Amino acid sequence: MNKNNIILIGMPGAGKSTIGVILAKRIGFQFIDTDLIIQAQEKRRLQQIIDTLGLDEFRKIEERMLLDLDAEYCVIATGGSVIYSQEGLQKLGKSGYRIYIQTPLNVLQQRIADMGQRGLVMGKGQTFTQLYQERTPLYEKFADLTISCKETNAERVAAKIEENINQHWSTLSP
């Protein structure tokens, strides 16, 4: 399996989907949003899946989708909870480079005004801050590259990722 995908990981609200679309256009790749694949397969929104089936079942659905995903020369925006599927992350890592879109907690909190509709995979009673603290070390552990995006916009982040691709990963040319 060739490493020819770019996989964006990070917290909900980090801008993975927005950055992913821009990056895909910049480098001539297809774009895949794993949350949209899950919603299409399950024929309901993420929050509805979580509410009716629970967190554990949602994570199993997400992992199955990751293991079945067959993509080449794609920018893949993953759901924030992908970090809990070690097997799924390892498969993604074999097919491409995992880039952590590192975004400060206060910026994420500003972006996620209506968390109930976002389909956040978090335990009952868990705060967004606790979720951030739990996931951050995992994103850092699995990332091949970390891109910090404190106050910058999606276009600049995509450009920064493209720069890194051109400098370090020659296997990504279609």
PDB file of N, CA and C in Angstrom, residues 2-3 7 12 18 24 60 62 65 78 94 98-99 116 129 143 145 154 162-163 165-166 168:
ATOM      1  N   ASN A   2       0.622   2.118  -0.963  1.00  0.00           N
ATOM      2  CA  ASN A   2       1.402   3.352  -1.061  1.00  0.00           C
ATOM      3  C   ASN A   2       0.875   4.403  -0.101  1.00  0.00           C
ATOM      4  N   LYS A   3       1.798   5.195   0.411  1.00  0.00           N
ATOM      5  CA  LYS A   3       1.409   6.325   1.265  1.00  0.00           C
ATOM      6  C   LYS A   3       1.138   7.505   0.362  1.00  0.00           C
ATOM      7  N   ILE A   7      -4.271  12.647   5.654  1.00  0.00           N
ATOM      8  CA  ILE A   7      -5.337  12.407   6.623  1.00  0.00           C
ATOM      9  C   ILE A   7      -5.289  13.499   7.676  1.00  0.00           C
ATOM     10  N   PRO A  12     -13.100  18.436  17.008  1.00  0.00           N
ATOM     11  CA  PRO A  12     -14.234  19.044  16.307  1.00  0.00           C
ATOM     12  C   PRO A  12     -14.084  20.567  16.351  1.00  0.00           C
ATOM     13  N   THR A  18     -13.070  22.003   6.183  1.00  0.00           N
ATOM     14  CA  THR A  18     -12.839  23.228   5.409  1.00  0.00           C
ATOM     15  C   THR A  18     -11.434  23.236   4.830  1.00  0.00           C
ATOM     16  N   ALA A  24      -7.334  19.796  -0.988  1.00  0.00           N
ATOM     17  CA  ALA A  24      -7.579  18.879  -2.113  1.00  0.00           C
ATOM     18  C   ALA A  24      -7.561  19.625  -3.439  1.00  0.00           C
ATOM     19  N   LYS A  60     -17.703   1.803  16.991  1.00  0.00           N
ATOM     20  CA  LYS A  60     -17.572   0.574  16.186  1.00  0.00           C
ATOM     21  C   LYS A  60     -17.920   0.850  14.725  1.00  0.00           C
ATOM     22  N   GLU A  62     -17.679   3.735  13.228  1.00  0.00           N
ATOM     23  CA  GLU A  62     -16.599   4.564  12.699  1.00  0.00           C
ATOM     24  C   GLU A  62     -15.380   3.704  12.357  1.00  0.00           C
ATOM     25  N   MET A  65     -15.945   1.646   9.197  1.00  0.00           N
ATOM     26  CA  MET A  65     -15.861   2.489   8.019  1.00  0.00           C
ATOM     27  C   MET A  65     -14.395   2.778   7.681  1.00  0.00           C
ATOM     28  N   THR A  78     -11.117  13.446   8.970  1.00  0.00           N
ATOM     29  CA  THR A  78     -11.692  12.448   9.872  1.00  0.00           C
ATOM     30  C   THR A  78     -12.515  13.126  10.952  1.00  0.00           C
ATOM     31  N   LYS A  94      -0.879   3.752   7.159  1.00  0.00           N
ATOM     32  CA  LYS A  94      -0.236   2.979   6.083  1.00  0.00           C
ATOM     33  C   LYS A  94      -0.580   3.557   4.710  1.00  0.00           C
ATOM     34  N   ARG A  98      -0.706  11.370   8.484  1.00  0.00           N
ATOM     35  CA  ARG A  98      -1.690  11.908   9.426  1.00  0.00           C
ATOM     36  C   ARG A  98      -1.207  13.273   9.915  1.00  0.00           C
ATOM     37  N   ILE A  99      -2.003  14.287   9.642  1.00  0.00           N
ATOM     38  CA  ILE A  99      -1.650  15.654  10.004  1.00  0.00           C
ATOM     39  C   ILE A  99      -2.629  16.139  11.061  1.00  0.00           C
ATOM     40  N   GLY A 116     -24.646  20.494  20.294  1.00  0.00           N
ATOM     41  CA  GLY A 116     -25.661  19.445  20.231  1.00  0.00           C
ATOM     42  C   GLY A 116     -25.907  18.935  18.829  1.00  0.00           C
ATOM     43  N   THR A 129     -13.859  20.834  27.450  1.00  0.00           N
ATOM     44  CA  THR A 129     -12.492  21.001  27.955  1.00  0.00           C
ATOM     45  C   THR A 129     -11.896  19.654  28.337  1.00  0.00           C
ATOM     46  N   ALA A 143       0.182  11.679  15.102  1.00  0.00           N
ATOM     47  CA  ALA A 143       0.434  12.607  13.997  1.00  0.00           C
ATOM     48  C   ALA A 143       1.812  12.396  13.383  1.00  0.00           C
ATOM     49  N   LEU A 145       2.701  14.789  11.348  1.00  0.00           N
ATOM     50  CA  LEU A 145       3.013  16.208  11.268  1.00  0.00           C
ATOM     51  C   LEU A 145       1.948  16.966  12.057  1.00  0.00           C
ATOM     52  N   ALA A 154      -8.197  29.053   7.068  1.00  0.00           N
ATOM     53  CA  ALA A 154      -8.109  27.731   6.432  1.00  0.00           C
ATOM     54  C   ALA A 154      -7.215  27.742   5.195  1.00  0.00           C
ATOM     55  N   GLU A 162       0.540  22.117   2.246  1.00  0.00           N
ATOM     56  CA  GLU A 162       1.080  21.884   0.899  1.00  0.00           C
ATOM     57  C   GLU A 162       2.592  22.089   0.875  1.00  0.00           C
ATOM     58  N   GLU A 163       3.075  23.117   1.544  1.00  0.00           N
ATOM     59  CA  GLU A 163       4.520  23.363   1.650  1.00  0.00           C
ATOM     60  C   GLU A 163       5.242  22.150   2.235  1.00  0.00           C
ATOM     61  N   ILE A 165       4.195  19.052   2.360  1.00  0.00           N
ATOM     62  CA  ILE A 165       4.093  17.922   1.428  1.00  0.00           C
ATOM     63  C   ILE A 165       5.210  18.024   0.395  1.00  0.00           C
ATOM     64  N   ASN A 166       5.348  19.189  -0.200  1.00  0.00           N
ATOM     65  CA  ASN A 166       6.363  19.386  -1.244  1.00  0.00           C
ATOM     66  C   ASN A 166       7.776  19.183  -0.712  1.00  0.00           C
ATOM     67  N   HIS A 168       8.709  17.255   2.035  1.00  0.00           N
ATOM     68  CA  HIS A 168       9.030  15.998   2.712  1.00  0.00           C
ATOM     69  C   HIS A 168       8.472  14.722   2.076  1.00  0.00           C
TER      70      HIS A 168
END
